[in-house]
XYZ file of C-alpha atoms in Angstrom:
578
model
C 16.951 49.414 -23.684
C 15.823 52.172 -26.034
C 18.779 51.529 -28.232
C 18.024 48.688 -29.716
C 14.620 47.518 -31.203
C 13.790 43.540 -31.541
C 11.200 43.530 -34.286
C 9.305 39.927 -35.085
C 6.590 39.722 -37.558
C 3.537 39.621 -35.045
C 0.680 40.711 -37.488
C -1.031 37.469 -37.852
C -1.892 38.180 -33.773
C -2.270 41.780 -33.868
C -5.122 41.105 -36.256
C -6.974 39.089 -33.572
C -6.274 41.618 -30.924
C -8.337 43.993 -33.209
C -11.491 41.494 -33.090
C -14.566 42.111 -30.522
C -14.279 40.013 -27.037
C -16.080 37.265 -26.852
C -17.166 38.099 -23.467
C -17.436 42.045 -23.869
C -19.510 41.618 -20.664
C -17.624 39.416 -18.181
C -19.677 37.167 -15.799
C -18.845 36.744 -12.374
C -15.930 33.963 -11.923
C -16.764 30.556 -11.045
C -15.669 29.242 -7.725
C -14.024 26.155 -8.973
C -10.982 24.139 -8.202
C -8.105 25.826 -10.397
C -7.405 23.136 -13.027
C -4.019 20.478 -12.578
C -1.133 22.530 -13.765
C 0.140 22.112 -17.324
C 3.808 20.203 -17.832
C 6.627 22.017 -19.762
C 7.860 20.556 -22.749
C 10.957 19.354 -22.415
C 13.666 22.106 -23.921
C 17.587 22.083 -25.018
C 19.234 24.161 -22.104
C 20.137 27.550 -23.412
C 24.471 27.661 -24.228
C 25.448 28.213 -20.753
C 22.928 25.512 -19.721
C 21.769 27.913 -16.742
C 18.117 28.228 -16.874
C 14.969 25.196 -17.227
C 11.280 26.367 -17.936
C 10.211 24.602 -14.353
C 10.101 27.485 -11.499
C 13.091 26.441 -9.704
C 15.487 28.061 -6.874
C 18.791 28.324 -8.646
C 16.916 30.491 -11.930
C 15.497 32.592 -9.683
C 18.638 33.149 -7.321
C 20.681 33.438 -11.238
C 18.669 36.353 -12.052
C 18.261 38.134 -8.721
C 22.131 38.058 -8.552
C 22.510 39.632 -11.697
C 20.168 42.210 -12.147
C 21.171 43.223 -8.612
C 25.009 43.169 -9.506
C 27.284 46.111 -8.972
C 27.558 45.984 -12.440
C 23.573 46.870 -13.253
C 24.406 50.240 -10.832
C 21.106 50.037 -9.070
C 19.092 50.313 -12.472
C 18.351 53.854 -12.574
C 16.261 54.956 -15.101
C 18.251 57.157 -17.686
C 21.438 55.612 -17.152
C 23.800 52.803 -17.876
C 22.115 50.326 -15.372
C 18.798 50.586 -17.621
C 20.413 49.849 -20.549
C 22.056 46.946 -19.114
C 18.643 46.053 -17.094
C 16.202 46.023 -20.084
C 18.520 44.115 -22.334
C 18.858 41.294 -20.122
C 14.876 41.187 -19.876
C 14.786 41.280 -23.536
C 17.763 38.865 -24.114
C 15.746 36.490 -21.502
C 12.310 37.137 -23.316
C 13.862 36.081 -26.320
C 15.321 32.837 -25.235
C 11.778 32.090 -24.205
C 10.653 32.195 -27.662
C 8.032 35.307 -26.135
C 6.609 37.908 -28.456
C 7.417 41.668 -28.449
C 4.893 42.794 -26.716
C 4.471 46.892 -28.259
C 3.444 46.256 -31.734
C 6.738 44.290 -32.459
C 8.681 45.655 -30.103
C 9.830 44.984 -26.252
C 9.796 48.190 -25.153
C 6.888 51.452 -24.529
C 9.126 54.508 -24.619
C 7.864 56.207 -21.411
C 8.458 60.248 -21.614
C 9.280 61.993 -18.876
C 11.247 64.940 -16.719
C 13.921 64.848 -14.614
C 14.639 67.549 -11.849
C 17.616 67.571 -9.880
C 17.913 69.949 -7.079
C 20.818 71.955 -7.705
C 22.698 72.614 -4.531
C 20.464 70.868 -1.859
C 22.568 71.793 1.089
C 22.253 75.406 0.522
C 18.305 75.100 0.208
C 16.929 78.619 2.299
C 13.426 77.258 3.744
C 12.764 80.390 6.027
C 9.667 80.076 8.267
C 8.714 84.195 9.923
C 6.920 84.319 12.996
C 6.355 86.508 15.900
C 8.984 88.918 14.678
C 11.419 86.031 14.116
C 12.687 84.174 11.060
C 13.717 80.174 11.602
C 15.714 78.419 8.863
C 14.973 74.606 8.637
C 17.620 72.619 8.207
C 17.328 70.941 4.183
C 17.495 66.904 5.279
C 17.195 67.046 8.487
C 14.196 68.935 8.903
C 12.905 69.372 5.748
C 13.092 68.425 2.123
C 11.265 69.927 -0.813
C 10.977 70.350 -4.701
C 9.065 71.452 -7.212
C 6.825 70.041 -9.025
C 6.027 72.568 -11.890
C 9.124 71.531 -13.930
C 10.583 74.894 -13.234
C 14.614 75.808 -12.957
C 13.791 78.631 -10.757
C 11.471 78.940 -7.847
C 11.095 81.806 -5.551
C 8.266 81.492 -2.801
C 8.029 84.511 -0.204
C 6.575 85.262 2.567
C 3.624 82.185 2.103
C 0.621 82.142 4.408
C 0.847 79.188 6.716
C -2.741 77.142 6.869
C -2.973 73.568 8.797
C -4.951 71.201 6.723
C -5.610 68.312 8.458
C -4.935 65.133 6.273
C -5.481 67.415 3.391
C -8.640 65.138 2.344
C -11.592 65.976 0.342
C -13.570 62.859 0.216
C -17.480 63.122 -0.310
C -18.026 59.756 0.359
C -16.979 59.606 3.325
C -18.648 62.908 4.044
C -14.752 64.742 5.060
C -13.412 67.856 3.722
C -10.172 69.453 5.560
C -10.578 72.522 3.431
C -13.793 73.293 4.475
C -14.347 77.389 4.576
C -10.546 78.325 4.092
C -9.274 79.738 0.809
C -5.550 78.431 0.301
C -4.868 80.139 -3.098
C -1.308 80.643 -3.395
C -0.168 79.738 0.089
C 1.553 76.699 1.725
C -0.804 74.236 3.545
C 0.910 71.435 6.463
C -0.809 67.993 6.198
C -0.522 64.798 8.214
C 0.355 61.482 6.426
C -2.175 58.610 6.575
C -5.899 59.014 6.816
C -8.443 60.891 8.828
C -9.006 58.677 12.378
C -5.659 57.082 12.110
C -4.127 59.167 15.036
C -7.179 58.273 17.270
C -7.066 54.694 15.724
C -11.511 55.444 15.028
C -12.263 52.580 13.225
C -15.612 54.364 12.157
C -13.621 56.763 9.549
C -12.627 55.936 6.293
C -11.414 52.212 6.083
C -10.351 52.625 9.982
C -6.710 51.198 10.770
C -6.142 50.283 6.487
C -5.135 53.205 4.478
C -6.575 54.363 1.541
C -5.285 56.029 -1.521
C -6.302 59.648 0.389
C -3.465 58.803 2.931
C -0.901 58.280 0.437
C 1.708 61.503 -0.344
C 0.605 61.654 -3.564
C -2.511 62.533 -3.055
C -1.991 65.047 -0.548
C 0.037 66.859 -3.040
C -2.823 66.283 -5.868
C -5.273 67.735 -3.659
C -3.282 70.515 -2.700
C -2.734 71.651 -5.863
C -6.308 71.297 -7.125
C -7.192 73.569 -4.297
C -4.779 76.402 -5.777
C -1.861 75.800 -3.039
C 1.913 77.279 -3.914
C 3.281 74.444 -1.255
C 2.611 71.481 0.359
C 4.366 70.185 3.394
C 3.747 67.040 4.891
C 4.720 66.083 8.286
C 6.433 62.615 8.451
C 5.504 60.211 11.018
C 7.362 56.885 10.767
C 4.196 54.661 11.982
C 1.956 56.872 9.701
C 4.120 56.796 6.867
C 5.408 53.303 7.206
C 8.469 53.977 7.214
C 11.534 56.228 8.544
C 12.763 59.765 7.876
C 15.803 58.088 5.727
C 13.939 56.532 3.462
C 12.328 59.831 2.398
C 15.968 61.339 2.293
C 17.043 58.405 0.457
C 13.733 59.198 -2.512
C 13.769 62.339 -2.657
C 18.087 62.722 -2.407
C 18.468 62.516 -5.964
C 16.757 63.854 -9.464
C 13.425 63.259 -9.424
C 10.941 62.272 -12.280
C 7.379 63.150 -13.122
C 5.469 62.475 -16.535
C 5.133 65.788 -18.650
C 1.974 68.164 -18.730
C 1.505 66.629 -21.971
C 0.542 63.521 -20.746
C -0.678 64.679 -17.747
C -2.253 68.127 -17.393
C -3.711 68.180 -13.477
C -2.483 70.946 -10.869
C 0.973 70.721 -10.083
C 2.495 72.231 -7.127
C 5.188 74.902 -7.277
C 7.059 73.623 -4.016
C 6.195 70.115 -2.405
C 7.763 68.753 0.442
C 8.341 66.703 3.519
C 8.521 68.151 7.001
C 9.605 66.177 10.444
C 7.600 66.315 13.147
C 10.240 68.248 15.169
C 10.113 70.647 13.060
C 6.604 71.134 12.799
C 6.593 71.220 16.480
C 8.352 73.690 16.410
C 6.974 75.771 13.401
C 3.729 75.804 15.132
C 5.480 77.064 18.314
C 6.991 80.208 17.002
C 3.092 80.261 15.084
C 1.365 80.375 18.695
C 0.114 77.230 18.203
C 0.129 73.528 19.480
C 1.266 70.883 16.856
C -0.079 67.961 18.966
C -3.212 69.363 19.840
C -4.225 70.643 16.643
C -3.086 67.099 15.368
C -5.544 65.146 17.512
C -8.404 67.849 16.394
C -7.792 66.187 13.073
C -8.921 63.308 13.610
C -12.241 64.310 15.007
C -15.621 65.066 12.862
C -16.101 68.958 12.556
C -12.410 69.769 11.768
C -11.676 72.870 10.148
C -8.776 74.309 9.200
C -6.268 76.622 10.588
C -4.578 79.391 9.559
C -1.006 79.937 11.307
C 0.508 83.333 12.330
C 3.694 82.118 9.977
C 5.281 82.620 6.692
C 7.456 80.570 4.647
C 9.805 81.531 2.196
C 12.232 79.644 0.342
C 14.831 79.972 -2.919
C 16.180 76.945 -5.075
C 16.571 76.036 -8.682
C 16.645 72.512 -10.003
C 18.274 71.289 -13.674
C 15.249 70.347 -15.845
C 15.816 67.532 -18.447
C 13.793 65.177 -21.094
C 14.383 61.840 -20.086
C 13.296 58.456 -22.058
C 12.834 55.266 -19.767
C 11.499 52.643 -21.158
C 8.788 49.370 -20.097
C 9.866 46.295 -20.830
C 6.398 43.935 -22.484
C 6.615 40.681 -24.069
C 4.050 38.759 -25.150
C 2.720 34.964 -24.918
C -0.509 35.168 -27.798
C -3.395 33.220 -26.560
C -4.293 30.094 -28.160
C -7.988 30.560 -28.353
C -8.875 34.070 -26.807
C -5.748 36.139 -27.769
C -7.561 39.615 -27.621
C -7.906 38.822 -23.759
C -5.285 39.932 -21.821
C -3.219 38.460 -18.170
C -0.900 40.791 -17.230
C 2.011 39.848 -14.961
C 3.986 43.081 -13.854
C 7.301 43.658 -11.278
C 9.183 46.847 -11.736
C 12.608 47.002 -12.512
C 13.919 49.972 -11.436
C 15.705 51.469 -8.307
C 17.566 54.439 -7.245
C 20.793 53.781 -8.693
C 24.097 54.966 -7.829
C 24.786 57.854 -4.720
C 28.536 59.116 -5.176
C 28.140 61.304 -2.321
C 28.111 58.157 -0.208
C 30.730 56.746 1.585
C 31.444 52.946 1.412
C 29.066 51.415 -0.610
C 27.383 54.037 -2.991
C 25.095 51.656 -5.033
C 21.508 50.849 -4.276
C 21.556 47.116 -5.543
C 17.819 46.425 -5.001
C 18.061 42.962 -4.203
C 14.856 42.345 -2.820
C 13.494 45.735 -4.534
C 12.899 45.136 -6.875
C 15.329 42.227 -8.171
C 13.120 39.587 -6.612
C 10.057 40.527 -8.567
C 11.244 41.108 -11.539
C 13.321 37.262 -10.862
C 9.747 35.998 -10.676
C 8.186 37.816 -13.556
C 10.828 35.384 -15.720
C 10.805 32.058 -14.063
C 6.616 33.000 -14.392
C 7.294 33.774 -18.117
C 9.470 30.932 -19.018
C 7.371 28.334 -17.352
C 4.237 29.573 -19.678
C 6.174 29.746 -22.896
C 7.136 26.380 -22.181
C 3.471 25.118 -21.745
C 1.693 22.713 -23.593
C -1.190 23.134 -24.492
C -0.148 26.839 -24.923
C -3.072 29.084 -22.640
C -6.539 30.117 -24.323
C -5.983 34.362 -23.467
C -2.796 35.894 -24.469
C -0.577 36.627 -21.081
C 1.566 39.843 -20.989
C 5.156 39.983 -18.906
C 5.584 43.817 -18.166
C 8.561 45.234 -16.523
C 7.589 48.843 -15.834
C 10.145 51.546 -15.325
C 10.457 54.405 -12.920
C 8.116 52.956 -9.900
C 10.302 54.233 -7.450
C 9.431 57.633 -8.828
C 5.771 57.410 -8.451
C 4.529 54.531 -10.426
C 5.375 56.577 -13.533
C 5.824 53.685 -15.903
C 2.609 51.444 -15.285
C 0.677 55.038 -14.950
C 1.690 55.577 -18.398
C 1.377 52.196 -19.687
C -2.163 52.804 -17.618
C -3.386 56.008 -20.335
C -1.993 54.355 -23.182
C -2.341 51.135 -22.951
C -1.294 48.416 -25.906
C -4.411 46.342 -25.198
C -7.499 47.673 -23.791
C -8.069 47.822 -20.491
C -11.574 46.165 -20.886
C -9.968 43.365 -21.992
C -7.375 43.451 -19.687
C -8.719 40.426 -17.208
C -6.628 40.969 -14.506
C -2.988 42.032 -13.299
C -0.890 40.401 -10.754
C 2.633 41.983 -9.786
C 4.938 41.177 -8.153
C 7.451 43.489 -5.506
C 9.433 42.556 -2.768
C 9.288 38.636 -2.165
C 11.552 38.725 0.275
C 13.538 35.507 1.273
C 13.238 34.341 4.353
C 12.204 30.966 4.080
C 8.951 28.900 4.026
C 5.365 30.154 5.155
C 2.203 29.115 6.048
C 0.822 31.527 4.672
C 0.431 34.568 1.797
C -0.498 37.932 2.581
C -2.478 39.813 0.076
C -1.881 43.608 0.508
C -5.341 45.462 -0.510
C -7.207 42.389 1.078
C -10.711 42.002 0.370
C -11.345 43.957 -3.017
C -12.154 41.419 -5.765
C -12.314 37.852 -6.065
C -8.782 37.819 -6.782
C -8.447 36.829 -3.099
C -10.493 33.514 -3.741
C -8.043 32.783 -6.919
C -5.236 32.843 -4.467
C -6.856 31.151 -1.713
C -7.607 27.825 -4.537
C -4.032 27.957 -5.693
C -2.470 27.817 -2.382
C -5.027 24.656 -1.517
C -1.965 22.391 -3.344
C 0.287 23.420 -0.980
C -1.187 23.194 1.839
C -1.041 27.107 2.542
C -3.867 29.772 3.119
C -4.470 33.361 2.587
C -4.170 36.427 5.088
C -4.925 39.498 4.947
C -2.108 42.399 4.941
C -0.730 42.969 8.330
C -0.217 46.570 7.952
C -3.175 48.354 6.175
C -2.315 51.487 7.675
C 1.104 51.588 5.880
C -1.243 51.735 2.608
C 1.212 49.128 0.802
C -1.452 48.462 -1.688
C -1.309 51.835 -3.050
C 2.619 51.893 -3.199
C 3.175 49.291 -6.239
C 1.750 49.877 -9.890
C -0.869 47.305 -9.358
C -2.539 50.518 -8.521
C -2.257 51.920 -12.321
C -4.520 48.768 -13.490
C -6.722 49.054 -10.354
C -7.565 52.987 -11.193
C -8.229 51.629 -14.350
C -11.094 49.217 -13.233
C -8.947 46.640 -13.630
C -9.278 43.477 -10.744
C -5.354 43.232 -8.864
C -3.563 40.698 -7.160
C -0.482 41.698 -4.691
C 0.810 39.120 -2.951
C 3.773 37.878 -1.036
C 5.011 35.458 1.512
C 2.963 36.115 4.848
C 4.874 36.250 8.539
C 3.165 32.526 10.040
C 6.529 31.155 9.113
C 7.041 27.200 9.080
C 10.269 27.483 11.190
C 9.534 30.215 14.246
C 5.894 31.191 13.413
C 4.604 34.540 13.084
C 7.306 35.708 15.498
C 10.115 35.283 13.325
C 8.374 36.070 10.171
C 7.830 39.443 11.707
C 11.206 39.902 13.004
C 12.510 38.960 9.015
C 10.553 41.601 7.876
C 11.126 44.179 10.342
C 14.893 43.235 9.983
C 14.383 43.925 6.010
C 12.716 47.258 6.658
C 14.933 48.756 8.911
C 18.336 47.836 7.799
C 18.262 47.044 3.639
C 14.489 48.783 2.240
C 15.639 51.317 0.045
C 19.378 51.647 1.477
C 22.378 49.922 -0.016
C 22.591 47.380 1.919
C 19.210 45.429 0.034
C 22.419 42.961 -1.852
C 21.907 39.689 -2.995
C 22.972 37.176 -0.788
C 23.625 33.469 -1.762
C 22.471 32.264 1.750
C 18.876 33.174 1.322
C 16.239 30.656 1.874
C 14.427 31.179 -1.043
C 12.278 27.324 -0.421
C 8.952 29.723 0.597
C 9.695 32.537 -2.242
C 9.485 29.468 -4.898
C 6.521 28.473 -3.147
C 4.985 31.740 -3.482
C 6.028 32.081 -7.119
C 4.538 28.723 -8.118
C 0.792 30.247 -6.774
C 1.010 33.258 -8.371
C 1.824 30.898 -11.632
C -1.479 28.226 -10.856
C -3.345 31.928 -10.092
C -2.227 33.159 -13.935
C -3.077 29.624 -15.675
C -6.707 29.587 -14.113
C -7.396 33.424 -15.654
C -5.301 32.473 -18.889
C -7.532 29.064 -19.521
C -11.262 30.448 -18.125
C -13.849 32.256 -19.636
C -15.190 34.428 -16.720
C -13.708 37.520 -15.424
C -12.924 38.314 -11.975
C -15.241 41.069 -10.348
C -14.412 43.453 -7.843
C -16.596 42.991 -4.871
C -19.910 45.460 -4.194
C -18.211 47.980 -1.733
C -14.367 48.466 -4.060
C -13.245 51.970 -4.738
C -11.850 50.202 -8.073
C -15.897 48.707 -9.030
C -17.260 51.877 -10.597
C -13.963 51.838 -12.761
C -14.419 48.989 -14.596
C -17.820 49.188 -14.955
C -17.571 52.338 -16.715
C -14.419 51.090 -18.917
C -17.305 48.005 -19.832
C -19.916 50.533 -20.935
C -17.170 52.211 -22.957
C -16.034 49.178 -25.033
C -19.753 48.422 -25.408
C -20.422 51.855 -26.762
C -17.014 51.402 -29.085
C-alpha cells in the first residue's frame, strides 16, 4: 500500500549491507546433506489466535482465502484490491517481527503506464489484398495495442512480411530476418521456437522453449528491427494455452514500465492474431499459411513478403500509475550483506464489469497460493532459533501478470546487489490437489539449484522431475526470470503430476482440469475442500532449500551450458571492479 509507510530504525543493518562480501567470489556449492531443520521458538498466538510460526495447512488455507476474497477484487494493481493486498502483507510482516525491507520501508514504489483501449469493439484492423479489404473481427480474430504509450495511433496501408518465429539468435546460428528490410511495416510471427512445429530436437533447446519463443520477445525483436506492428499467430499447444486467456490479458488496461526506466524499441501496434485468421490473411495474400509455417521450421528460412496491407485506427487513455512491491526483511546473523530472496507475486487481473455472473478474477491458485507460501515461509524463519547466518528477503512483486513488471524493476534497481544476491526461489501456482511423489522444477537443469531441491525432498521421501511441458516455456513466464537475467541462480518449483493417490494420471488430469476451467478466468476461487497435504509438503522443501543457502558459505553456480552463466559472471567481475 503506497499510502502508508512503516518506518523501523534499521541502520545498525544497513551499515553491514554496505560492507564487502566475504565471498565476493563464490565457490561452487558443496554437495552435502542439507543440515536438520531449525525449531521455532515457541510464540504467544497473535489476538485472533489464527496463525503459528510452524508451516501448517490451516495458515496457509487462512491466507489463500483472504487475499483471494471478493473483498481483495482480484488485486489489481492501481486499485482498491492493492491497497487492501499490500497491507495485509505488511500487517502479516509485522506480526512476524520482519524488517522493512526498502531502506525502512515495505514497499519499492514501482512506476509505470497504464493504457486502456478505448472502445475495443469498434477497433478497424483492415487487411487489403487482391483488390479487396477484410476487417478482422477485434477478439475474435484479433487483438492489438500499442506499445509506444500513445493516445492516438493511425497505421495505413502496412506492408505485410512473414517472419518466421521472429528470432535472431547467433548462437544458435538462426536469423528470420535474414535479407528483408521491415522498417515501418507489420511482420506475422509464430509463437514458440524455431523446430517446434516439426518437433527437430536438433534446434534450439528442441521440445523446451526458450526465452526467444516467449511473446515478449517477439515483440522486442520486432521493434529492434524497426517494425510499426507485430502480430503473432496464437496456437494453443504453442502458446500453452487458449485463445481466452489472451482475451482475458490483454481485455483490460494494460501496463508497461516508462521509457525512463526502460528506453529499448517499442512497437507502435502489437498484437495477437488466430490462426483462422491468418489462414485466411495469407489467402486473400496468395499465399499458404500452413506451408509457409512448416518452411519455418526448416534451416535456410527466409522471409516473406505478402501481397497485403494492414491498416488500423484506435486510441487508448494513457495514465501514470504507482504499484508497489511488497519486501521485508529477516537480517542475517553472521553474513547479513548476503542475500536469499523468496518471491510470489501478488497481483491479478482484478475486477471485469462487463462480465456477467461472476465479474472478479479471485486468483486463488494465481497467485493467492504463492504468495500463502511466501508467509508461512517467512513466519517460520522469523521464528527460528538460531536466527540464519545471510539475511533472507520476502518479496511480493506487483504487476506480473503484466509482464513481470515489478521483479523487472526490482531487477534494475535493486535494494541489495545482485552479486550478493545468492539465489531466488518463487513461488506461483501451487496448486492443491493433494500429495505427490514428486516436484517438478520448471527450467530443469540450469544450476545446481536442482541438487538443493533434490537433498531437501530426501526427508520426505520425494524426488525431483523435470518440467513436463518445456515447450509451454513456463520458466520464462514467472519473475524468477528478472533474477535469472540478472545472473542470478533460480529455483521454480511446484508439486509434480506422480500423485500418491492415482499416479501421474490423475495428477495430469488436476492440472489439465486447473488450466482449462479456472487459469486466469474467474472461476480460480478458493475452495475449503482442497487437499492442500502435498502443497504443505512442497512448501516445507522450498523452506529446508532456503535454510541450507541462508546457513552456507558457497554459492550456487549455474551449470557450464546456462543462458543465465555469462550473467553472473559478468555481475562478479563488476562487484570485483567496484
Amino acid at each position: 500500500m503506497r499510502f502508508r509507510c512503516f518506518v523501523i530504525v534499521f541502520a545498525a543493518f544497513t551499515g553491514a549491507c554496505s560492507q564487502p562480501a566475504e565471498n565476493p567470489a563464490p565457490p561452487a556449492a558443496a554437495s552435502v546433506a542439507p543440515p536438520a531443520a531449525a525449531k521455532p521458538v515457541p510464540v504467544k498466538p497473535t489476538k485472533d489466535g489464527h496463525f503459528s510460526p510452524e508451516i501448517i495447512a490451516e495458515d496457509f488455507a487462512a491466507h489463500v482465502e483472504r487475499l483471494a476474497s471478493d473483498e481483495f477484487e482480484g488485486r489489481k494493481p492501481g486499485t482498491i484490491g492493492e491497497r487492501m493486498t499490500t497491507t495485509y502483507l505488511i500487517d502479516q510482516f509485522q506480526r512476524m517481527g520482519l524488517t522493512p525491507g526498502n531502506h525502512g520501508s515495505f514497499l519499492q514504489s514501482v512506476p509505470t503506464l497504464e493504457t486502456t483501449l478505448m472502445d475495443g469493439d469498434d477497433v478497424a484492423i483492415d487487411v487489403a489484398a487482391a483488390g479487396k479489404t477484410e476487417k478482422l473481427a477485434y477478439g475474435a480474430d484479433t487483438l492489438v495495442r500499442t506499445l509506444q504509450a500513445r493516445g492516438a495511433v493511425d497505421l495505413k496501408d502496412s506492408d505485410v512480411v512473414f517472419a518466421g518465429y521472429g528470432v535472431i539468435a547467433p548462437e544458435y546460428q538462426w536469423n528470420d530476418f535474414a535479407g528483408v528490410d521491415v522498417k515501418g511495416k507489420t511482420v506475422v510471427v509464430l509463437v514458440n521456437d524455431p523446430g517446434w512445429g516439426n518437433g527437430d530436437p536438433a534446434l534450439f533447446k528442441g521440445k523446451a522453449m526458450t526465452y526467444y519463443g516467449r511473446w515478449m520477445y517477439k515483440y522486442e525483436e520486432a521493434a529492434r528491427q524497426g517494425a510499426a506492428a507485430c502480430l503473432i499467430v496464437h496456437d494453443t499447444e504453442g502458446a500453452g494455452y487458449p485463445w481466452q486467456v489472451v482475451v482475458n490479458s490483454w481485455g483490460g488496461p494494460q501496463f508497461d514500465l516508462p521509457p525512463s526506466e526502460d528506453a529499448n524499441p517499442r512497437l507502435l501496434v502489437a498484437g495477437w492474431i488466430t490462426t483462422d485468421a491468418a489462414r485466411r490473411l495469407f489467402a486473400d495474400a496468395g499465399a499458404d499459411f500452413d506451408a509457409l509455417k512448416k518452411s519455418a521450421d526448416l534451416r535456410g528460412f527466409r522471409p516473406a513478403a505478402l501481397a497485403a496491407k494492414v491498416s488500423t485506427h484506435f486510441t487508448s487513455q494513457i495514465r501514470n500509475v504507482e504499484s508497489t512491491n511488497v519486501l521485508a526483511l529477516l537480517p542475517g546473523s553472521r553474513r547479513p550483506s548476503e542475500i536469499v530472496v523468496y518471491s510470489a507475486h501478488w497481483d491479478h487481473f482484478g475486477r471485469d464489469p462487463k462480465l456477467a455472473g461472476d465479474q472478479i478474477y479471485n486468483g486463488a491458485v494465481d497467485n493467492g497460493t504463492g504468495v500463502a507460501a511466501l508467509l508461512e515461509i517467512a513466519d517460520a524463519f522469523a521464528h527460528q532459533e538460531p536466527k540464519p547466518a545471510r539475511s533472507i528477503l520476502f518479496m511480493a512483486p506487483t504487476l506480473e501478470e503484466a509482464g513481470l513488471l515489478g521483479s523487472k524493476y526490482y531487477s534494475l534497481h535493486p535494494v541489495f546487489p545482485m552479486a550478493q544476491t545468492v539465489a531466488d526461489i518463487n513461488m506461483d501456482e501451487l496448486i492443491p490437489y493433494g500429495r505427490t511423489h514428486d516436484m517438478a522444477i520448471i527450467g530443469f537443469g540450469q544450476s545446481q539449484m536442482d541438487d538443493y531441491l533434490k537433498d531437501a525432498l530426501a526427508p520426505q521421501g520425494r524426488v525431483i522431475a523435470a518440467d513436463e511441458e518445456p515447450e509451454n516455456g513456463f520458466f520464462y513466464r514467472s519473475d524468477q526470470l528478472n533474477f535469472a537475467r540478472q545472473g542470478v541462480p533460480v529455483l521454480y518449483a511446484r508439486g509434480g503430476f506422480d500423485k500418491f493417490d492415482g499416479g501421474k494420471a490423475a495428477g495430469r488430469a488436476a492440472y489439465d482440469d486447473f488450466t482449462r476451467n479456472r487459469y486466469h478466468k474467474p472461476a480460480d476461487n478458493y475452495d475449503p475442500n482442497w487437499d492442500l497435504s502435498g502443497v504443505i509438503e512442497d512448501i516445507r522443501a522450498l523452506h529446508a532449500v532456503g535454510q541450507r543457502l541462508a546457513d552456507e558459505t558457497s554459492f550456487p553456480q549455474w551449470a557450464a551450458d546456462s543462458e543465465f552463466r555469462a550473467a553472473r559472471e559478468s555481475s562478479l567481475r563488476a562487484a570485483d571492479k567496484n
